[in-house]
mmCIF file of C-alpha atoms in Angstrom:
data_model
loop_
_atom_site.group_PDB
_atom_site.id
_atom_site.type_symbol
_atom_site.label_atom_id
_atom_site.label_comp_id
_atom_site.label_asym_id
_atom_site.label_seq_id
_atom_site.Cartn_x
_atom_site.Cartn_y
_atom_site.Cartn_z
ATOM 1 C CA MET N 1325 0.000 0.000 0.000
ATOM 2 C CA GLN N 1326 2.871 2.374 0.764
ATOM 3 C CA LYS N 1327 4.056 2.396 -2.848
ATOM 4 C CA TYR N 1328 0.617 3.587 -3.974
ATOM 5 C CA LEU N 1329 0.375 6.316 -1.342
ATOM 6 C CA ALA N 1330 3.912 7.613 -1.945
ATOM 7 C CA ILE N 1331 2.752 9.850 -4.809
ATOM 8 C CA ILE N 1332 0.047 11.514 -2.693
ATOM 9 C CA ASN N 1333 0.865 14.682 -0.759
ATOM 10 C CA LEU N 1334 -0.557 18.146 -0.031
ATOM 11 C CA LYS N 1335 -0.248 19.198 -3.680
ATOM 12 C CA THR N 1336 -2.546 16.302 -4.579
ATOM 13 C CA GLY N 1337 -5.168 17.659 -2.193
ATOM 14 C CA TYR N 1338 -4.801 21.208 -3.532
ATOM 15 C CA VAL N 1339 -5.288 20.092 -7.137
ATOM 16 C CA LEU N 1340 -8.296 17.888 -6.344
ATOM 17 C CA ILE N 1341 -9.941 20.687 -4.339
ATOM 18 C CA LEU N 1342 -9.229 23.123 -7.185
ATOM 19 C CA CYS N 1343 -10.828 20.732 -9.688
ATOM 20 C CA MET N 1344 -13.919 20.289 -7.516
ATOM 21 C CA VAL N 1345 -14.308 24.047 -6.915
ATOM 22 C CA ILE N 1346 -13.939 24.918 -10.604
ATOM 23 C CA THR N 1347 -16.418 22.193 -11.563
ATOM 24 C CA TYR N 1348 -18.905 23.468 -8.979
ATOM 25 C CA LEU N 1349 -18.564 27.057 -10.233
ATOM 26 C CA CYS N 1350 -19.004 25.968 -13.853
ATOM 27 C CA PHE N 1351 -22.289 24.245 -12.985
ATOM 28 C CA MET N 1352 -23.400 27.042 -10.681
ATOM 29 C CA PHE N 1353 -22.962 29.751 -13.329
ATOM 30 C CA GLU N 1354 -23.596 27.403 -16.280
ATOM 31 C CA PHE N 1355 -20.229 28.388 -17.669
ATOM 32 C CA SER N 1356 -18.713 26.341 -20.486
ATOM 33 C CA PHE N 1357 -16.968 26.731 -23.818
ATOM 34 C CA SER N 1358 -15.837 24.593 -26.710
ATOM 35 C CA LEU N 1359 -12.084 24.447 -27.082
ATOM 36 C CA ASN N 1360 -9.590 21.935 -28.420
ATOM 37 C CA VAL N 1361 -7.415 21.297 -25.372
ATOM 38 C CA THR N 1362 -4.894 19.116 -27.220
ATOM 39 C CA LEU N 1363 -2.344 21.922 -27.419
ATOM 40 C CA PHE N 1364 -2.751 22.702 -23.722
ATOM 41 C CA SER N 1365 -2.421 19.002 -22.871
ATOM 42 C CA ILE N 1366 0.861 18.803 -24.766
ATOM 43 C CA ALA N 1367 2.056 21.950 -22.988
ATOM 44 C CA VAL N 1368 1.598 20.122 -19.670
ATOM 45 C CA ILE N 1369 2.456 16.503 -20.487
ATOM 46 C CA PHE N 1370 5.601 17.064 -22.570
ATOM 47 C CA PRO N 1371 7.546 19.009 -19.894
ATOM 48 C CA LEU N 1372 6.410 16.510 -17.244
ATOM 49 C CA VAL N 1373 7.591 13.514 -19.265
ATOM 50 C CA PHE N 1374 10.853 15.302 -20.103
ATOM 51 C CA THR N 1375 11.665 16.099 -16.467
ATOM 52 C CA ILE N 1376 10.754 12.577 -15.303
ATOM 53 C CA ARG N 1377 12.966 11.042 -17.986
ATOM 54 C CA GLU N 1378 15.863 13.341 -17.092
ATOM 55 C CA ALA N 1379 15.457 12.526 -13.386
ATOM 56 C CA PHE N 1380 15.676 8.793 -14.156
ATOM 57 C CA ARG N 1381 18.727 9.322 -16.375
ATOM 58 C CA ARG N 1382 20.361 11.321 -13.619
ATOM 59 C CA ARG N 1383 19.615 8.557 -11.110
ATOM 60 C CA ASP N 1384 21.134 5.930 -13.419
ATOM 61 C CA SER N 1385 24.246 8.073 -13.899
ATOM 62 C CA VAL N 1386 24.631 8.415 -10.132
ATOM 63 C CA ILE N 1387 24.330 4.640 -9.648
ATOM 64 C CA LYS N 1388 27.122 4.076 -12.185
ATOM 65 C CA LEU N 1389 29.330 6.653 -10.456
ATOM 66 C CA LEU N 1390 28.670 5.131 -7.035
ATOM 67 C CA SER N 1391 29.574 1.702 -8.402
ATOM 68 C CA ILE N 1392 32.869 3.101 -9.692
ATOM 69 C CA PHE N 1393 33.456 4.779 -6.327
ATOM 70 C CA LYS N 1394 32.903 1.591 -4.335
ATOM 71 C CA SER N 1395 34.838 -0.713 -6.662
ATOM 72 C CA SER N 1396 37.787 1.711 -6.783
ATOM 73 C CA LEU N 1397 37.942 1.975 -2.986
ATOM 74 C CA ASN N 1398 37.707 -1.811 -2.662
ATOM 75 C CA ALA N 1399 40.479 -2.304 -5.230
ATOM 76 C CA THR N 1400 42.678 0.220 -3.407
ATOM 77 C CA PHE N 1401 41.999 -1.574 -0.122
ATOM 78 C CA TYR N 1402 43.038 -4.953 -1.543
ATOM 79 C CA CYS N 1403 46.177 -3.509 -3.137
ATOM 80 C CA PHE N 1404 47.379 -2.487 0.308
ATOM 81 C CA VAL N 1405 45.981 -5.355 2.400
ATOM 82 C CA ASN N 1406 47.386 -8.100 0.164
ATOM 83 C CA ASN N 1407 50.874 -6.609 0.409
ATOM 84 C CA ASP N 1408 52.821 -8.738 2.899
ATOM 85 C CA LYS N 1409 55.557 -6.112 3.180
ATOM 86 C CA LEU N 1410 53.243 -3.664 4.937
ATOM 87 C CA SER N 1411 52.661 -3.919 8.678
ATOM 88 C CA SER N 1412 49.247 -4.448 10.258
ATOM 89 C CA GLU N 1413 49.341 -0.865 11.559
ATOM 90 C CA ASP N 1414 49.918 0.435 8.032
ATOM 91 C CA LYS N 1415 46.985 -1.564 6.704
ATOM 92 C CA VAL N 1416 44.719 -0.310 9.490
ATOM 93 C CA PHE N 1417 45.840 3.259 8.740
ATOM 94 C CA ILE N 1418 44.910 2.906 5.064
ATOM 95 C CA SER N 1419 41.600 1.235 5.924
ATOM 96 C CA ASP N 1420 40.718 4.125 8.231
ATOM 97 C CA LYS N 1421 41.523 6.685 5.534
ATOM 98 C CA LEU N 1422 39.462 4.892 2.902
ATOM 99 C CA GLU N 1423 36.573 4.629 5.339
ATOM 100 C CA SER N 1424 36.912 8.356 6.099
ATOM 101 C CA ILE N 1425 36.656 9.167 2.391
ATOM 102 C CA SER N 1426 33.524 7.050 2.142
ATOM 103 C CA MET N 1427 31.960 8.655 5.223
ATOM 104 C CA LEU N 1428 32.716 12.202 4.027
ATOM 105 C CA PHE N 1429 31.193 11.449 0.644
ATOM 106 C CA PHE N 1430 27.998 9.821 1.896
ATOM 107 C CA ASN N 1431 27.441 12.500 4.521
ATOM 108 C CA VAL N 1432 27.358 14.988 1.646
ATOM 109 C CA LEU N 1433 24.857 12.862 -0.264
ATOM 110 C CA LYS N 1434 22.656 12.692 2.845
ATOM 111 C CA GLY N 1435 22.492 16.472 3.111
ATOM 112 C CA LYS N 1436 25.651 17.892 4.656
ATOM 113 C CA ALA N 1437 27.584 20.680 2.942
ATOM 114 C CA TYR N 1438 30.290 19.518 0.563
ATOM 115 C CA ASP N 1439 33.843 20.478 1.495
ATOM 116 C CA SER N 1440 36.173 19.367 -1.284
ATOM 117 C CA GLU N 1441 39.161 20.385 0.830
ATOM 118 C CA ASN N 1442 38.432 17.688 3.428
ATOM 119 C CA VAL N 1443 38.196 14.998 0.764
ATOM 120 C CA ARG N 1444 41.379 16.237 -0.892
ATOM 121 C CA LEU N 1445 43.267 16.205 2.417
ATOM 122 C CA VAL N 1446 42.351 12.585 3.144
ATOM 123 C CA LEU N 1447 43.268 11.541 -0.395
ATOM 124 C CA ASN N 1448 46.586 13.349 -0.015
ATOM 125 C CA GLU N 1449 47.285 11.358 3.143
ATOM 126 C CA VAL N 1450 46.856 8.153 1.156
ATOM 127 C CA PHE N 1451 49.146 9.479 -1.596
ATOM 128 C CA GLU N 1452 51.748 10.507 0.985
ATOM 129 C CA PHE N 1453 51.604 7.059 2.554
ATOM 130 C CA LEU N 1454 52.111 5.566 -0.893
ATOM 131 C CA GLU N 1455 55.180 7.728 -1.489
ATOM 132 C CA LYS N 1456 56.713 6.915 1.902
ATOM 133 C CA ASN N 1457 56.323 3.195 1.316
ATOM 134 C CA ARG N 1458 57.433 2.947 -2.304
ATOM 135 C CA SER N 1459 60.116 0.484 -1.266
ATOM 136 C CA SER N 1460 57.408 -1.897 -0.043
ATOM 137 C CA ILE N 1461 55.008 -1.322 -2.932
ATOM 138 C CA SER N 1462 55.884 -2.323 -6.485
ATOM 139 C CA LYS N 1463 55.746 0.250 -9.259
ATOM 140 C CA GLY N 1464 52.907 -1.560 -11.013
ATOM 141 C CA THR N 1465 50.808 -1.714 -7.844
ATOM 142 C CA ALA N 1466 51.526 1.951 -7.091
ATOM 143 C CA LEU N 1467 50.295 2.961 -10.553
ATOM 144 C CA LYS N 1468 47.129 0.914 -10.045
ATOM 145 C CA ILE N 1469 46.489 2.593 -6.693
ATOM 146 C CA ILE N 1470 46.966 6.045 -8.220
ATOM 147 C CA ARG N 1471 44.496 5.198 -10.989
ATOM 148 C CA PHE N 1472 41.958 3.828 -8.496
ATOM 149 C CA LEU N 1473 42.225 6.945 -6.308
ATOM 150 C CA LYS N 1474 41.785 9.127 -9.389
ATOM 151 C CA ASP N 1475 38.573 7.217 -10.177
ATOM 152 C CA VAL N 1476 37.430 7.714 -6.575
ATOM 153 C CA HIS N 1477 37.985 11.472 -6.752
ATOM 154 C CA GLU N 1478 36.311 11.796 -10.162
ATOM 155 C CA SER N 1479 33.265 9.812 -9.070
ATOM 156 C CA ILE N 1480 32.906 11.975 -5.943
ATOM 157 C CA GLU N 1481 33.095 15.240 -7.883
ATOM 158 C CA ASN N 1482 30.735 14.048 -10.629
ATOM 159 C CA THR N 1483 28.178 12.685 -8.159
ATOM 160 C CA VAL N 1484 28.209 15.862 -6.072
ATOM 161 C CA GLY N 1485 27.809 17.876 -9.277
ATOM 162 C CA LEU N 1486 24.768 15.829 -10.283
ATOM 163 C CA LYS N 1487 23.319 16.229 -6.794
ATOM 164 C CA MET N 1488 23.738 20.000 -6.803
ATOM 165 C CA HIS N 1489 22.474 20.542 -10.350
ATOM 166 C CA GLY N 1490 19.222 18.694 -10.949
ATOM 167 C CA THR N 1491 16.644 19.062 -13.687
ATOM 168 C CA PRO N 1492 15.888 22.706 -14.624
ATOM 169 C CA VAL N 1493 14.089 24.473 -11.778
ATOM 170 C CA SER N 1494 12.311 26.855 -14.160
ATOM 171 C CA LEU N 1495 10.872 23.936 -16.149
ATOM 172 C CA ARG N 1496 9.585 22.231 -13.001
ATOM 173 C CA ALA N 1497 8.027 25.511 -11.850
ATOM 174 C CA TYR N 1498 6.377 25.875 -15.269
ATOM 175 C CA CYS N 1499 4.945 22.346 -14.966
ATOM 176 C CA LEU N 1500 3.453 23.045 -11.543
ATOM 177 C CA VAL N 1501 1.908 26.351 -12.634
ATOM 178 C CA PHE N 1502 0.350 24.748 -15.703
ATOM 179 C CA ILE N 1503 -1.037 21.873 -13.609
ATOM 180 C CA TYR N 1504 -2.903 24.442 -11.490
ATOM 181 C CA VAL N 1505 -4.041 26.400 -14.563
ATOM 182 C CA PHE N 1506 -5.093 23.415 -16.673
ATOM 183 C CA PRO N 1507 -8.372 22.666 -14.768
ATOM 184 C CA MET N 1508 -9.567 26.205 -15.548
ATOM 185 C CA ILE N 1509 -9.260 25.397 -19.246
ATOM 186 C CA PHE N 1510 -10.146 21.717 -19.289
ATOM 187 C CA ILE N 1511 -13.189 21.559 -16.992
ATOM 188 C CA PRO N 1512 -15.362 24.114 -18.875
ATOM 189 C CA THR N 1513 -14.814 22.074 -22.054
ATOM 190 C CA LEU N 1514 -15.954 18.956 -20.170
ATOM 191 C CA VAL N 1515 -19.114 20.750 -19.081
ATOM 192 C CA HIS N 1516 -19.722 21.841 -22.677
ATOM 193 C CA ASP N 1517 -19.181 18.347 -24.128
ATOM 194 C CA ILE N 1518 -21.029 16.317 -21.470
ATOM 195 C CA GLY N 1519 -23.723 18.793 -20.497
ATOM 196 C CA LEU N 1520 -25.354 19.820 -17.244
ATOM 197 C CA ASP N 1521 -27.325 16.624 -16.693
ATOM 198 C CA ALA N 1522 -24.430 14.246 -15.910
ATOM 199 C CA GLN N 1523 -22.627 16.287 -13.300
ATOM 200 C CA TRP N 1524 -21.078 13.305 -11.518
ATOM 201 C CA ILE N 1525 -19.255 12.318 -14.722
ATOM 202 C CA VAL N 1526 -17.717 15.790 -14.999
ATOM 203 C CA TYR N 1527 -16.679 15.734 -11.341
ATOM 204 C CA ALA N 1528 -15.118 12.274 -11.766
ATOM 205 C CA LEU N 1529 -13.249 13.126 -14.973
ATOM 206 C CA ALA N 1530 -11.996 16.414 -13.536
ATOM 207 C CA ALA N 1531 -10.686 14.636 -10.436
ATOM 208 C CA VAL N 1532 -9.042 11.850 -12.458
ATOM 209 C CA HIS N 1533 -7.280 14.274 -14.825
ATOM 210 C CA GLY N 1534 -6.085 16.442 -11.959
ATOM 211 C CA PHE N 1535 -4.885 13.417 -9.985
ATOM 212 C CA ILE N 1536 -2.930 12.000 -12.937
ATOM 213 C CA LEU N 1537 -1.135 15.272 -13.654
ATOM 214 C CA ILE N 1538 -0.152 16.046 -10.069
ATOM 215 C CA SER N 1539 0.871 12.405 -9.479
ATOM 216 C CA LEU N 1540 3.275 12.580 -12.426
ATOM 217 C CA TYR N 1541 4.694 15.780 -10.973
ATOM 218 C CA ASN N 1542 5.059 14.127 -7.554
ATOM 219 C CA VAL N 1543 6.896 11.180 -9.127
ATOM 220 C CA GLN N 1544 9.359 13.594 -10.732
ATOM 221 C CA GLU N 1545 9.790 15.510 -7.482
ATOM 222 C CA ALA N 1546 10.524 12.292 -5.580
ATOM 223 C CA MET N 1547 13.078 11.261 -8.203
ATOM 224 C CA GLU N 1548 14.761 14.668 -8.038
ATOM 225 C CA ASN N 1549 16.552 13.763 -4.796
ATOM 226 C CA PRO N 1550 17.362 10.026 -4.820
ATOM 227 C CA PHE N 1551 19.659 10.426 -1.803
ATOM 228 C CA ASP N 1552 17.246 11.428 0.983
ATOM 229 C CA GLN N 1553 16.187 7.815 1.719
ATOM 230 C CA ILE N 1554 12.523 8.822 1.797
ATOM 231 C CA GLY N 1555 11.168 7.839 -1.617
ATOM 232 C CA LEU N 1556 10.578 4.263 -2.765
ATOM 233 C CA ASP N 1557 12.997 4.680 -5.677
ATOM 234 C CA ASP N 1558 15.813 6.267 -3.681
ATOM 235 C CA ILE N 1559 19.315 4.902 -4.138
ATOM 236 C CA LYS N 1560 20.289 2.510 -1.339
ATOM 237 C CA LEU N 1561 23.424 4.397 -0.303
ATOM 238 C CA GLU N 1562 24.565 1.832 2.257
ATOM 239 C CA GLU N 1563 25.092 -0.667 -0.558
ATOM 240 C CA PHE N 1564 27.864 1.570 -1.932
ATOM 241 C CA HIS N 1565 29.497 2.482 1.364
ATOM 242 C CA PHE N 1566 33.047 1.217 1.905
ATOM 243 C CA ALA N 1567 33.278 -0.941 5.017
ATOM 244 C CA ARG N 1568 36.409 -2.953 5.688
ATOM 245 C CA GLU N 1569 34.522 -5.327 8.018
ATOM 246 C CA ARG N 1570 32.230 -6.284 5.161
ATOM 247 C CA LEU N 1571 35.214 -6.888 2.878
ATOM 248 C CA LYS N 1572 36.990 -9.010 5.471
ATOM 249 C CA ALA N 1573 33.840 -11.054 5.994
ATOM 250 C CA SER N 1574 33.598 -11.738 2.284
#
């Protein structure tokens, strides 16, 4: 049941009330007109479909970046842990730093302000450790670690960029305004086409059309922030979090 109620919020109530009030006023004042609403329908549906599609594309891009982030951290972890020349303290140090990077990143995705300097400092500590222990780490392994850390940094920056810059705000505002305006155009044409005798049909159709439009908008709005762990389609962030205990268990 929750998945069906997830698209219902206060905006849904506002639109349904607006549809009922406009329908009531049209019958009360016997107001109607004949108008082809196809153009107006396209003006509402096309931007809605566009923003929903872009939100899904953005979500898919984020999932790919998070997969790169996790796999790169895991690969870096194994490069250090499987090196018998490094001490247990060194391996714990690296594990802590990788976990810190993961925590900093996911705290940003969950709503905290992004501080690129903090991420850069932790990455630099890993690079400095790599330089200090070049005698214990082969050249080939060192190059792999550098490439993995580069992928980690790129995935962080790209994901944060996608989080900060969503689908166009002006287009979403346009969609919402048109959803509120559309009943004023659509309902009088319903009254004209159906007549004054079948009022319940007009009320039902007005409510259904309003509900469909605002539900599509609510779906897009829920997809706009796939990190807040509220919506049903949110990204399961914990699946991408680096945890050395989980790696050791596997």
